[in-house]
Structure formats: C-alpha cells, structure tokens
Short mmCIF file of C-alpha atoms in Angstrom, two decimals:
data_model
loop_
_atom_site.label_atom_id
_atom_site.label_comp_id
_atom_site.label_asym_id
_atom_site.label_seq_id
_atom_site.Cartn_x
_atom_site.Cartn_y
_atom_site.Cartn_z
CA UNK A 1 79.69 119.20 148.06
CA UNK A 2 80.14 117.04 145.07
CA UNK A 3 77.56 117.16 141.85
CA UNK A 4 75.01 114.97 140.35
CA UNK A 5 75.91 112.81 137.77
CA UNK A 6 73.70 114.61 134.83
CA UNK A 7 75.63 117.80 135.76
CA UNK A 8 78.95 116.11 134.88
CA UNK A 9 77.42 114.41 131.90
CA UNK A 10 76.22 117.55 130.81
CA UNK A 11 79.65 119.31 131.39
CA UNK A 12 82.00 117.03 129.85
CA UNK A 13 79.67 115.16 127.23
CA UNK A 14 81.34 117.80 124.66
CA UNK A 15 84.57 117.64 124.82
CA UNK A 16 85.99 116.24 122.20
CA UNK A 17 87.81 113.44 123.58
CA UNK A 18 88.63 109.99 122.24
CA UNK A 19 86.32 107.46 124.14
CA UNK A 20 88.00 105.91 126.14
CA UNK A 21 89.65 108.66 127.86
CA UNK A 22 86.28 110.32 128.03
CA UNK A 23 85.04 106.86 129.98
CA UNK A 24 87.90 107.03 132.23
CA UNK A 25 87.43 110.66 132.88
CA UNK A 26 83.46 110.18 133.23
CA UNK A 27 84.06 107.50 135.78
CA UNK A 28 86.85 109.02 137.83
CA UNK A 29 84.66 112.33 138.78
CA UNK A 30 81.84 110.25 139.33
CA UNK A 31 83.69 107.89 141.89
CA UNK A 32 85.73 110.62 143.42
CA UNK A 33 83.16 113.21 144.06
CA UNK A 34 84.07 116.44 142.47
CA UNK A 35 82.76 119.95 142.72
CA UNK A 36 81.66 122.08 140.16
CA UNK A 37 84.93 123.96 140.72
CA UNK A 38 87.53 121.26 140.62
CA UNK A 39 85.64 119.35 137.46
CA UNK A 40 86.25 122.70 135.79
CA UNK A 41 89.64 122.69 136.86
CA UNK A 42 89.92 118.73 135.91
CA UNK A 43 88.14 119.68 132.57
CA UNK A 44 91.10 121.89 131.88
CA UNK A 45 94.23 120.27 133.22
CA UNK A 46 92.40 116.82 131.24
CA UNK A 47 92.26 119.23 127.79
CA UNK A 48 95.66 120.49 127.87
CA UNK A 49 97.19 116.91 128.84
CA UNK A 50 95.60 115.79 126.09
CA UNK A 51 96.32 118.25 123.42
CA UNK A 52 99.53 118.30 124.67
CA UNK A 53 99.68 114.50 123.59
CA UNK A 54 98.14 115.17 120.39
CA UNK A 55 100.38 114.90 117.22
CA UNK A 56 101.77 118.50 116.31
CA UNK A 57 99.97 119.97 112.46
CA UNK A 58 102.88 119.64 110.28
CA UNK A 59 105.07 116.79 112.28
CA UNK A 60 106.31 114.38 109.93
CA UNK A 61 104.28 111.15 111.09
CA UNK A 62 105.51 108.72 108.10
CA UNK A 63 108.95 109.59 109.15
CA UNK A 64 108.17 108.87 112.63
CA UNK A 65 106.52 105.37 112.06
CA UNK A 66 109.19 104.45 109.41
CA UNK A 67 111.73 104.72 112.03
CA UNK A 68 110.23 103.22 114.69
CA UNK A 69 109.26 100.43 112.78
CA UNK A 70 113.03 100.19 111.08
CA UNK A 71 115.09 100.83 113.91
CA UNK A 72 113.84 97.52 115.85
CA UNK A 73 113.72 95.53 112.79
CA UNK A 74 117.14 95.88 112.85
CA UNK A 75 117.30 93.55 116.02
CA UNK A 76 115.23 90.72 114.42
CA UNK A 77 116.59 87.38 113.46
CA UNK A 78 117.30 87.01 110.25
CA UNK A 79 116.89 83.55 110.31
CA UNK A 80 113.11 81.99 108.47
CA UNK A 81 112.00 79.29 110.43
CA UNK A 82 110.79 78.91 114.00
CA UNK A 83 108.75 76.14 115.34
CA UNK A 84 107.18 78.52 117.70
CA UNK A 85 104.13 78.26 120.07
CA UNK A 86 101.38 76.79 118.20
CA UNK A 87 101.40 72.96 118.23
CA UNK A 88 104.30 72.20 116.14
CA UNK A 89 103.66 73.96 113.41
CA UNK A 90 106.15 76.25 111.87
CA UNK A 91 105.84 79.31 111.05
CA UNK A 92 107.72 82.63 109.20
CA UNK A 93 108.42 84.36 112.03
CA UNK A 94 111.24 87.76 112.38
CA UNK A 95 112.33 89.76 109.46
CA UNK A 96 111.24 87.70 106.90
CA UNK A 97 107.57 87.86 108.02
CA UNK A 98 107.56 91.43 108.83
CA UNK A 99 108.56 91.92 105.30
CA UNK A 100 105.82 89.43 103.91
CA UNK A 101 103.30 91.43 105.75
CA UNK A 102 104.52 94.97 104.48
CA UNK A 103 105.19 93.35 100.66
CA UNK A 104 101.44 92.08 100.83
CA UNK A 105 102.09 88.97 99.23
CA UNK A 106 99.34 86.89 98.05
CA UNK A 107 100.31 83.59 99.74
CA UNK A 108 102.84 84.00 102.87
CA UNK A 109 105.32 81.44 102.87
CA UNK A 110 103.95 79.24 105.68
CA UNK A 111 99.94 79.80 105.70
CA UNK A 112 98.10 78.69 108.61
CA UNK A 113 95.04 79.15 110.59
CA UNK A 114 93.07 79.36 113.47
CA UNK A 115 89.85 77.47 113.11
CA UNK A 116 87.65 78.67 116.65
CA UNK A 117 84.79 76.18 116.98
CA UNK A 118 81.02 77.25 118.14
CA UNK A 119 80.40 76.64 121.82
CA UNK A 120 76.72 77.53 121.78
CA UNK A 121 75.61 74.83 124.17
CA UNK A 122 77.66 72.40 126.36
CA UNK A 123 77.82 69.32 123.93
CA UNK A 124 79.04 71.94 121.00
CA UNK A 125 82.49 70.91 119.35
CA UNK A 126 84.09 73.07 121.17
CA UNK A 127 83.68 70.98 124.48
CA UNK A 128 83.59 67.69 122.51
CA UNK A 129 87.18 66.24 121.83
CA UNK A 130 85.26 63.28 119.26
CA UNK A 131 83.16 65.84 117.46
CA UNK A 132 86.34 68.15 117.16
CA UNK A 133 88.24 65.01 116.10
CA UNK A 134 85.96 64.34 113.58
CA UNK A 135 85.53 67.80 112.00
CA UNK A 136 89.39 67.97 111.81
CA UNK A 137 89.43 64.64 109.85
CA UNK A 138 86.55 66.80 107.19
CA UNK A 139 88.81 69.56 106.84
CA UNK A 140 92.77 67.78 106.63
CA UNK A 141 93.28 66.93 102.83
CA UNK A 142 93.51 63.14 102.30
CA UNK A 143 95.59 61.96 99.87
CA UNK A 144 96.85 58.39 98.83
CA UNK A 145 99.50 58.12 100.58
CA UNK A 146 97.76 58.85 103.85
CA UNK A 147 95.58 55.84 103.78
CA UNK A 148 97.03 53.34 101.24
CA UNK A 149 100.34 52.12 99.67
CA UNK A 150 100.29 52.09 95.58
CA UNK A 151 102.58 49.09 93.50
CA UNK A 152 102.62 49.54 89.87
CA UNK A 153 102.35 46.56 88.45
CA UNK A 154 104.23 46.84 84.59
CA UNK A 155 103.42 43.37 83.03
CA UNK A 156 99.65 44.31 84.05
CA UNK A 157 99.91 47.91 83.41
CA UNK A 158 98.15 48.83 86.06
CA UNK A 159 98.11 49.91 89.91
CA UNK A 160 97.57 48.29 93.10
CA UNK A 161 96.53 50.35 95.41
CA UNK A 162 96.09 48.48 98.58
CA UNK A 163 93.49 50.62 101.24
CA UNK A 164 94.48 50.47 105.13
CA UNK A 165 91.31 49.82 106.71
CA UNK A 166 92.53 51.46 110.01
CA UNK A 167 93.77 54.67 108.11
CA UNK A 168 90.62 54.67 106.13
CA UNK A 169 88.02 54.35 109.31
CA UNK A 170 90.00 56.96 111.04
CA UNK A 171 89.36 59.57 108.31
CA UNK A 172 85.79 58.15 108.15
CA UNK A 173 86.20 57.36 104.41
CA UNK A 174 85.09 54.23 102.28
CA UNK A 175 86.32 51.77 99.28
CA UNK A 176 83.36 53.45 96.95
CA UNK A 177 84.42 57.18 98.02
CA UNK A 178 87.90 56.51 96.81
CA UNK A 179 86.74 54.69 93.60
CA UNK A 180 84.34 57.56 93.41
CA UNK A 181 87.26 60.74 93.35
CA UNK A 182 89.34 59.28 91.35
CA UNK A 183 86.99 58.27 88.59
CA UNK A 184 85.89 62.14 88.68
CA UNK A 185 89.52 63.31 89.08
CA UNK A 186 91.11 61.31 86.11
CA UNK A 187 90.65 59.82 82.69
CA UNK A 188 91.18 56.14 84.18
CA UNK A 189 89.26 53.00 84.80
CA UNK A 190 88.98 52.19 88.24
CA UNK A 191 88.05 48.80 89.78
CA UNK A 192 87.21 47.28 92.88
CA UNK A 193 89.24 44.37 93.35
CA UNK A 194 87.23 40.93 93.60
CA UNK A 195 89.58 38.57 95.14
CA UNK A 196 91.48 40.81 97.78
CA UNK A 197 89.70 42.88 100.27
CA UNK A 198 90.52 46.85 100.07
CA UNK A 199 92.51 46.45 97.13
CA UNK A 200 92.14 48.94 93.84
CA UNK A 201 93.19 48.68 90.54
CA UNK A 202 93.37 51.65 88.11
CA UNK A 203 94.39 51.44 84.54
CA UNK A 204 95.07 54.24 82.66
CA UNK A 205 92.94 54.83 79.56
CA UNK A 206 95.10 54.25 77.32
CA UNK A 207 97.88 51.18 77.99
CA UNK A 208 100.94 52.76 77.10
CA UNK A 209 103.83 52.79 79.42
CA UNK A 210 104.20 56.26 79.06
CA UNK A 211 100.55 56.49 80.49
CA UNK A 212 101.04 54.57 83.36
CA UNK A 213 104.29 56.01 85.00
CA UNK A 214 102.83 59.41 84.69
CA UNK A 215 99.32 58.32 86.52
CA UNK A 216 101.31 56.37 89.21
CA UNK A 217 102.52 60.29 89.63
CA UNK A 218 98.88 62.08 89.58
CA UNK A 219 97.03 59.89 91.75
CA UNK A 220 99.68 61.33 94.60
CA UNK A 221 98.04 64.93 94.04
CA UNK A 222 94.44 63.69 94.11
CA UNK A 223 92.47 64.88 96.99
CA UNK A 224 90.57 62.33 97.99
CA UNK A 225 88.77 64.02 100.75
CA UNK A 226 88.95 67.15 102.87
CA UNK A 227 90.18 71.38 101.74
CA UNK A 228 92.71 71.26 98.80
CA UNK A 229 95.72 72.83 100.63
CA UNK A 230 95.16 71.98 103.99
CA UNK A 231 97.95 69.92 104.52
CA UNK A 232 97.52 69.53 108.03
CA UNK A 233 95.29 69.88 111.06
CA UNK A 234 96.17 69.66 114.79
CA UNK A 235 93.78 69.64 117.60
CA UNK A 236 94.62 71.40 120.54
CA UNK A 237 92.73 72.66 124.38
CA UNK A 238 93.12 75.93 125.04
CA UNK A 239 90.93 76.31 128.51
CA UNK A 240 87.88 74.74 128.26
CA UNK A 241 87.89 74.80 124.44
CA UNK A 242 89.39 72.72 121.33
CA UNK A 243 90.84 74.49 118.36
CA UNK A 244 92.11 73.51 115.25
CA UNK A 245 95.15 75.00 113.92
CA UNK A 246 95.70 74.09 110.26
CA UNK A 247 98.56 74.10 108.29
CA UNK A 248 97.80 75.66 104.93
CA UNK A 249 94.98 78.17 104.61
CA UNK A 250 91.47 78.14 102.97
CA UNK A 251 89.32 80.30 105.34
CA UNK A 252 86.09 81.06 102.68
CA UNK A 253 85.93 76.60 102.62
CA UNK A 254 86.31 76.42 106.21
CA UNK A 255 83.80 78.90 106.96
CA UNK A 256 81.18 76.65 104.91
CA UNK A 257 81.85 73.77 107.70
CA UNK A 258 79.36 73.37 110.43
CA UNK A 259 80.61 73.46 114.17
CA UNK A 260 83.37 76.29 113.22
CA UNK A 261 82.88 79.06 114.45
CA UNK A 262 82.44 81.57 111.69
CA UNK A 263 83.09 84.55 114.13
CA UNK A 264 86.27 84.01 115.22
CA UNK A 265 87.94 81.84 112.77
CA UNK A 266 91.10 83.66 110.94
CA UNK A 267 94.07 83.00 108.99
CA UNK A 268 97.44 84.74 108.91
CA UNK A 269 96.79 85.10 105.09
CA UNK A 270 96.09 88.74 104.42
CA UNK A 271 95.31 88.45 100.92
CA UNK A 272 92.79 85.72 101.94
CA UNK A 273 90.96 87.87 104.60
CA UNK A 274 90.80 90.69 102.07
CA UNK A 275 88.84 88.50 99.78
CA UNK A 276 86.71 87.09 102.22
CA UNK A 277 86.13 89.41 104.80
CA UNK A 278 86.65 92.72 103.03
CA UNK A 279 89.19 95.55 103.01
CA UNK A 280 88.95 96.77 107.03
CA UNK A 281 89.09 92.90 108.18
CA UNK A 282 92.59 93.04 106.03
CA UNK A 283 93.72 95.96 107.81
CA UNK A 284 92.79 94.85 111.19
CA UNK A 285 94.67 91.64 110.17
CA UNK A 286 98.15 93.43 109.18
CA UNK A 287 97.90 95.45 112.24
CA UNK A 288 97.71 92.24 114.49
CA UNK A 289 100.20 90.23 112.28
CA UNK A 290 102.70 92.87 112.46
CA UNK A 291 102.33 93.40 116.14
CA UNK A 292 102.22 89.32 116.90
CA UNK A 293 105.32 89.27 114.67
CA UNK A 294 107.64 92.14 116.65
CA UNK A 295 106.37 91.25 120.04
CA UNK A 296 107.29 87.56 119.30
CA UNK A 297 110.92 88.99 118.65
CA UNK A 298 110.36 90.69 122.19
CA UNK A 299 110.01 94.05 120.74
CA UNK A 300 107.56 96.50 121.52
CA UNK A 301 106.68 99.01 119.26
CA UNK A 302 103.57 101.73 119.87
CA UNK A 303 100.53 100.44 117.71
CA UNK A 304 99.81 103.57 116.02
CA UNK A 305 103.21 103.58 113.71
CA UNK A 306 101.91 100.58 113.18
CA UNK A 307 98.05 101.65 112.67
CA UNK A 308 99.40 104.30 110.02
CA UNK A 309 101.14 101.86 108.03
CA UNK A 310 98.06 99.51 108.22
CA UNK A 311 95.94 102.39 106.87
CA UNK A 312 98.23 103.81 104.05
CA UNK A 313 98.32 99.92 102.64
CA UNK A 314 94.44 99.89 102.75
CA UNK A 315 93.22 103.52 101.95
CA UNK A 316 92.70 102.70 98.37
CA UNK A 317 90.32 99.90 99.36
CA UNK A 318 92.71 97.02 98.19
CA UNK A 319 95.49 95.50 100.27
CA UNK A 320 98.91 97.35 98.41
CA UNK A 321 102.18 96.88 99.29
CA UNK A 322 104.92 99.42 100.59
CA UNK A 323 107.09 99.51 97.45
CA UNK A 324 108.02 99.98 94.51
CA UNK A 325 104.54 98.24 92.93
CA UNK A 326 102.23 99.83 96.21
CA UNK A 327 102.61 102.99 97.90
CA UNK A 328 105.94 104.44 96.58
CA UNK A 329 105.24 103.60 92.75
CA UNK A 330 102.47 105.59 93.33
CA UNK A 331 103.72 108.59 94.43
CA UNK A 332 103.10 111.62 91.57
CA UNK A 333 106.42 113.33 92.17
CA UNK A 334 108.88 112.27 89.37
CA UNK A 335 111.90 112.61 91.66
CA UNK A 336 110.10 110.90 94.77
CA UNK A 337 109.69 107.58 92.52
CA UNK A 338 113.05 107.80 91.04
CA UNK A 339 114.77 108.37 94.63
CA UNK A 340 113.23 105.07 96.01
CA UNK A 341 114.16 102.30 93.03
CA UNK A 342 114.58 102.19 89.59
CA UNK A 343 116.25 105.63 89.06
CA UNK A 344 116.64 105.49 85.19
CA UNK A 345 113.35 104.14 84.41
CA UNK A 346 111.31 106.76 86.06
CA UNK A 347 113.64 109.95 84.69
CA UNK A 348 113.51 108.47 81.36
CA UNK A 349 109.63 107.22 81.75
CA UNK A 350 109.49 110.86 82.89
CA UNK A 351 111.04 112.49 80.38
CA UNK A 352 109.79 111.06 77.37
CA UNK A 353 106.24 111.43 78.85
CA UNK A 354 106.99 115.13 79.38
CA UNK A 355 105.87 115.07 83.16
CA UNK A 356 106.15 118.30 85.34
CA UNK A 357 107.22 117.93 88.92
CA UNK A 358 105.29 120.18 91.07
CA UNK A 359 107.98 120.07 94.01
CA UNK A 360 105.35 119.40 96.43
CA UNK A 361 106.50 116.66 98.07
CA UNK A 362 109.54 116.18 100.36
CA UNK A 363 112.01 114.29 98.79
CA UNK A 364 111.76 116.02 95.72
CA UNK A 365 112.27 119.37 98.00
CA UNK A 366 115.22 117.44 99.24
CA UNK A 367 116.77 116.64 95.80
CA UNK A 368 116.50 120.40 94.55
CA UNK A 369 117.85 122.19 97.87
CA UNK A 370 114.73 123.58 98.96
CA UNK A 371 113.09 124.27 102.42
CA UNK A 372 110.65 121.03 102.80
CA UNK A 373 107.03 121.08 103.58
CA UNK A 374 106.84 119.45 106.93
CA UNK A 375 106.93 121.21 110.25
CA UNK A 376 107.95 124.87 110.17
CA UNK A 377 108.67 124.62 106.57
CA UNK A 378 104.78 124.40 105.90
CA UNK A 379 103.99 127.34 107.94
CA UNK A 380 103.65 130.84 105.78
CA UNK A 381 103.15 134.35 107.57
CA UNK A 382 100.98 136.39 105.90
CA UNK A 383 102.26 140.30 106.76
CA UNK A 384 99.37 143.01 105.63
CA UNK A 385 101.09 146.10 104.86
CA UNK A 386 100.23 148.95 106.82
CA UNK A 387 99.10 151.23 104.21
CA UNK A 388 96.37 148.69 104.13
CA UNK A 389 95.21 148.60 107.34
CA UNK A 390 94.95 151.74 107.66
CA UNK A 391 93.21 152.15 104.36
CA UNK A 392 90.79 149.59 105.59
CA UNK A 393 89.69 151.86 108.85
CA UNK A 394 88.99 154.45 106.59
CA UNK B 1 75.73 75.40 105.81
CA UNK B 2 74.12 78.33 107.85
CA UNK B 3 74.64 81.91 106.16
CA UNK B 4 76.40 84.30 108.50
CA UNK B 5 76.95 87.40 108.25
CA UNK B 6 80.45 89.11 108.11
CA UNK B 7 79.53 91.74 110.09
CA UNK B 8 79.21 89.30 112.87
CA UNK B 9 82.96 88.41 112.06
CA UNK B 10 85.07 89.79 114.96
CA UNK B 11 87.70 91.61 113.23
CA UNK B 12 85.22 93.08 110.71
CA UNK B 13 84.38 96.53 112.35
CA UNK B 14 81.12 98.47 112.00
CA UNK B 15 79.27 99.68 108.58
CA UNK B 16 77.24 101.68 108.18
CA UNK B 17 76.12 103.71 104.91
CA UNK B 18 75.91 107.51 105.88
CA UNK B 19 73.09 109.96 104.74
CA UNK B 20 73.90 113.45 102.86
CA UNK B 21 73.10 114.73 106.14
CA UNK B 22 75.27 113.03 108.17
CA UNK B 23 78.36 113.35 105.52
CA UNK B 24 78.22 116.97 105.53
CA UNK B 25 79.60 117.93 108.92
CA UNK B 26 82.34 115.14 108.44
CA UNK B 27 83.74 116.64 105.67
CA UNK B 28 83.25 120.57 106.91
CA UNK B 29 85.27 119.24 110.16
CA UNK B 30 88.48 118.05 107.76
CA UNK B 31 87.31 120.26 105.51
CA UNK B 32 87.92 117.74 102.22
CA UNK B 33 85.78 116.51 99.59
CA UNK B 34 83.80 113.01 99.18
CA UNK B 35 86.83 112.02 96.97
CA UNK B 36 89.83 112.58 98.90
CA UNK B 37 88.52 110.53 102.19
CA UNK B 38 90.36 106.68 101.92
CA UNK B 39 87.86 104.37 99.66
CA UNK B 40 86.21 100.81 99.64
CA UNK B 41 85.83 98.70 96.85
CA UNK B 42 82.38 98.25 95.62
CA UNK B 43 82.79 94.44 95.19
CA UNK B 44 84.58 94.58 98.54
CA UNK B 45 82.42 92.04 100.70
CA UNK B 46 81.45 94.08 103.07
CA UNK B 47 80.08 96.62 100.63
CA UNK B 48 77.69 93.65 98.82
CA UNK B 49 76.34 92.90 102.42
CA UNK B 50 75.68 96.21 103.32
CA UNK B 51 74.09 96.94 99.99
CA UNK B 52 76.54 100.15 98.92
CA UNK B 53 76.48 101.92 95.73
CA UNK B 54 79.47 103.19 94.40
CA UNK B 55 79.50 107.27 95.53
CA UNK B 56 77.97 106.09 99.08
CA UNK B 57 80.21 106.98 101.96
CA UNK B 58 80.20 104.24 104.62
CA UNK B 59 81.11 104.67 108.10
CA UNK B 60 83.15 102.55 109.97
CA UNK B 61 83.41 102.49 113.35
CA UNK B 62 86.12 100.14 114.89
CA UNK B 63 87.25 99.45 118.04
CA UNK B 64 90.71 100.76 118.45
CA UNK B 65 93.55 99.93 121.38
CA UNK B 66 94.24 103.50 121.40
CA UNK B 67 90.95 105.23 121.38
CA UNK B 68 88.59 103.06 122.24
CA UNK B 69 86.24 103.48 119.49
CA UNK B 70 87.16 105.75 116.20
CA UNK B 71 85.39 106.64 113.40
CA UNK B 72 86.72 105.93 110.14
CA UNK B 73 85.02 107.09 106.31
CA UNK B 74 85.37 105.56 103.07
CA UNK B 75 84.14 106.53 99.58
CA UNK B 76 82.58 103.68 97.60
CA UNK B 77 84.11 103.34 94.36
CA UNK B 78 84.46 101.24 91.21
#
C-alpha cells in the first residue's frame, strides 16, 4: 500500500536537507514504494544519518582542513617541472603549485590555458581542424624570429631582415603587415626592399652604432601578430572536438576572438579569472586547481577542506593569500600574528601602537595558558540559583 | 566580437541581487548582520553585470560536489 507521489512531496519537501540528498531521497521512496509508515520511519533514520554527518558547533574545522591538506603535501614531489598530460606543455605541478595556488600569486610560474571552441553547428571550429588551425595561428604571438632571419649589416647601418614566404603564409601574414608593426612599434624607418623579394631593411633613426646594436635587440620583442604572451599554441582532438591549449595566458584577449568558446574557455591563472570573471569564478578556480594539482600527485583529499580554504581566500571579495600578507596578517589578535612570522615586528608594532589583545582567539589562548575556545572550551553552563527559582514561582 | 555574458561562463555561479524581504530570514537563520556575511567587490565583474550597488546583498547559488546546489551571500562593498 504505497503513497502518491504529492503525499511524499508534501512530507519530505521540508526537511532541511542539502539537494542532492533530498533528490536521492525523493527518488528512492518514489521507486521503491513506501508507506506512510516506513517514509516516516525513512524520514527519521535519513535525519539522524544526516545530522549525525553534520560538522559538530564548536569543532575546530580550520584545524581539520589544515591538516588534511598538510599531511599529504608532505608526500608530494618536491621537484618543479613535469611535462604532464596536456600536449607537451609543461607545467608547475606538486608542491610548488600547491603553494602558488595558496600564495595567490599574480602570475603562476608556467601560465597556460584551455581555449574550448564553439560547436554550435557541424562546420563550427570545433569540428573543423583548418578553421581551428587558423584561429590558433590569430592567437600564437609572432615574432621575428618565427618567420624571418635578421643580418645587421654595419658598413650600411642597417638590417636585413629576410621574410620566409612559407613561415609567413602559414601564419597568414604579409610583407606590408610586418612593415606596418614595426613602423608603429619603433622610432625606425622601414623599407621594402626593391631588388630582392621578401627582404626588409630598417634603419634606426638616428645612425649611430650605438642605435643600431640595440634595435637589432628590440625588433626580437616586437609582436608582430597574435596575444602578447602567448608564446605558444597547440592544437589537439579531444573526442569529436579540437582545443587549443596555449602556453602563456591572456583569457580577457582570447575571449574577444570569434569561434572560442567564451563559456568554457579558462586559464590556470587565478589572478586572471578574478579580473575577468569575478571573485566566485576565482574561487571555483582555486578549488579545481588545488584538487587537479593533489589528485595529479595521486592523492585524494575530501573537497570541502579544500572548499573552506577556497572560501576564507575569497570572503573579502578579492583573491588573498594564506600568509603572512592574506589571511594570517590579518588576524586582530596581537599574539596570533606574532606566533605565525615576524615575531618582533608585530610585539613591537604592537606595543608602540598600544594595542589590547582581547584573548579571543586560540592561539593567543594557547600562548597565555588558558582553556581555548573551540569545542567544549566554548561551551558555558549557566546554573540559576535556587533562591531564584523559587523566587520566580512566587 | 559578440558580447557575452559572464553569467553564461561555466564556472561563474548564479547572481542574483536579493530584496529586503528576502535578506531578512537569511540573516535571522545565522542570526548575523548584513556586514559580517563574506563580501563582493563592487567593481567585481560580476557585480557591474548584474547592476549591484554597494550595500546590496547578492545571492549566489553554485553548484557544489557536495551538496548539489548551496546558497552562498555576499555584501556589496566599496
């Protein structure tokens, strides 16, 4: 004799479950065909599972995640560089990326993204290997050196640059375009060689030899075409699809190209998605970082250590570090700062300042000898005396 | 170039700016005030597209591996 499903919904659309469990839940009794009787009795048993589960008031969570977090960092390799899984491209992987992520630097040491490409019909880039070809060519910077060689020629004082015709059809770029950049880029005169086919010569505007040696060096950092700091593209099939993955990381300029695919393109520069995406982006971002980063290592640690960490960096709506210049420096107890780094500084900061430690904290508690306020520590009995009560029936 | 909108971005979760009537309850259940809930930048990108004004509390609600969905506040400050 089971129950209609609007009697369950209306029993159990209350409780105050997290969603998914209340989906699982909702489906279950549905599929299994439950009584009235035996959903109460599945209402309860569900409840105290789940409170059961729940993290106790006063349980030192920080502590909790800081260990877990620690204890299998411990087992990483020490070691920088990896030339793991993505198309040759190295990456920071181990310790020293798990420590970028929680330092919140501004640039991580090897930048690189993910560029998805829009698959809205079948002839979209993603499907296309020429389109995707093409679009990769756009986005890699080109510099000199990728499509011609450069002689400097000192009775002249000037420079050949001689253009590769093959080079410069495959990045889809011309004589004039060249001409063009470095005209805007420097104080030079550039010409178009008459005689020789795909041949350059810049002078620099003044003809000193001082002038000359130091433009043979800044035409190398001209980009001629392409996202200033993408030093490299690769195209690769994943499935039916082709993505880019870049070397080097620009993500608001990539967005601004047409056939990526604005949705699911990302970079594994935190700073960068902060700026462009906003503040919650950034924390979803060092959440999946972190987690890519330790189960690359082969270590599995529970997401919500993880999740807390995430959210202390982000809860003052900027990306700050754990440390000395983030969360820690930040800390009002006196003591609590001065445990972590920079003892001296902080006492004497401190004590010139005249600051007043309210011993609310736990290290502080620590330092004096006291009973901390975590777990039992935070829980005061309140005893009436009995004169009162009794008073009070009167 | 075709304007898109972050929202649309999959790891940017859901906005949304919250009346006084839907704030009060939140902050009864925690029992807090507007000012100690976690905040968002007012130039913060998400906060221009939305359109929030610093004092507005905007809801968030993201999908999460451990709850499925979860609802998440923050103040709108300088």
């Amino acid at each position: 004799m089971s129950i209609s499903e609007a009697t369950i919904d209306s029993m159990i659309k209350d409780l105050p479950l997290p969603s998914n469990i209340f989906n699982t839940l909702r489906e279950d009794v549905i599929k299994a065909g439950v009584s009235k009787k035996e959903l109460e009795e599945i209402i309860e048993k569900v409840m105290e599972e789940y409170n059961i589960s729940c993290i106790e008031p006063c349980d030192a969570a920080g502590v909790v995640a800081a260990q877990s977090i620690g204890e299998p960092g411990t087992q990483m390799t020490m070691r920088t560089f990896h030339y793991a899984g993505v198309a040759e491209i190295s990456v920071t992987l181990g310790l020293p990326r798990l420590i970028e992520i929680v330092d919140a630097r501004k640039i991580p040491s090897t930048p690189m993204m993910t560029i998805a490409l829009s698959k809205e019909h079948p002839e979209d880039y993603a499907y296309d290997r020429e389109k995707t070809r093409a679009l990769a060519w756009e986005i890699e910077a080109t510099k000199i050196d990728h499509i011609a060689d450069v002689t400097t020629d000192l009775s002249q004082m000037q420079l050949i640059i001689d253009l590769h015709e093959k080079a410069m059809e495959g990045r889809n770029i011309t004589i004039d375009q060249v001409k063009e950049r470095f005209n805007e880029e420097l104080n030079v005169m550039v010409t178009i060689s008459q005689d020789i086919d795909n041949q350059i010569i810049i002078a620099p505007g003044e003809p000193s030899y001082r002038e000359l040696l130091q433009l043979a060096k800044s035409i190398h950092n001209v980009t001629l075409k392409g996202i200033e700091g993408i030093k490299r593209v690769v195209v690769r099939k994943e499935g039916e699809e082709y993505t880019l993955y870049t070397e080097g990381s620009a993500l608001r300029d990539v967005l601004q190209f047409d056939g990526v695919d604005k949705t699911r393109t990302s970079t594994n520069n935190i700073n960068e998605i902060y700026e462009v995406l906003g503040v919650e982006a950034a924390r979803n971002a060092i959440i999946k970082e972190a987690t890519d980063t330790l189960r690359e290592q082969g270590l599995t640690v529970d997401i919500r250590h993880i999740m807390l960490v995430a959210d202390l960096m982000t809860c003052d709506g900027e990306v700050k570090q754990i440390g000395r210049h983030g969360i820690s420096g930040e800390k009002a107890s006196v003591f609590a700062r001065a445990a972590f780094e920079v003892t001296v500084n902080h006492l004497l900061d401190a004590g010139m300042r005249g600051d007043v430690d309210q011993l609310q904290g736990v290290t502080e508690n620590i330092i004096v000898g006291q009973p901390i306020r975590m777990g039992t520590g935070d829980v005061h009995l309140i005893s009436r005396r009995m004169e009162d009560i009794e008073a009070e029936k009167e | 170039m075709t304007k898109f909108s972050l929202l649309d971005h999959e790891s940017v979760p859901k906005h949304e700016i919250m009346s006084e009537g839907e704030l009060k309850p939140v902050l009864s259940k925690y029992s807090i005030e507007k000012e100690q809930l976690p905040k968002i930048k007012v130039q913060d990108p998400v906060s221009k597209e939305i359109g929030a004004a610093v004092g507005d509390v905007v809801k968030i609600t993201r999908k999460s591996q451990t709850a499925g969905e979860a609802e998440y506040y923050r103040l709108v400050i300088e």
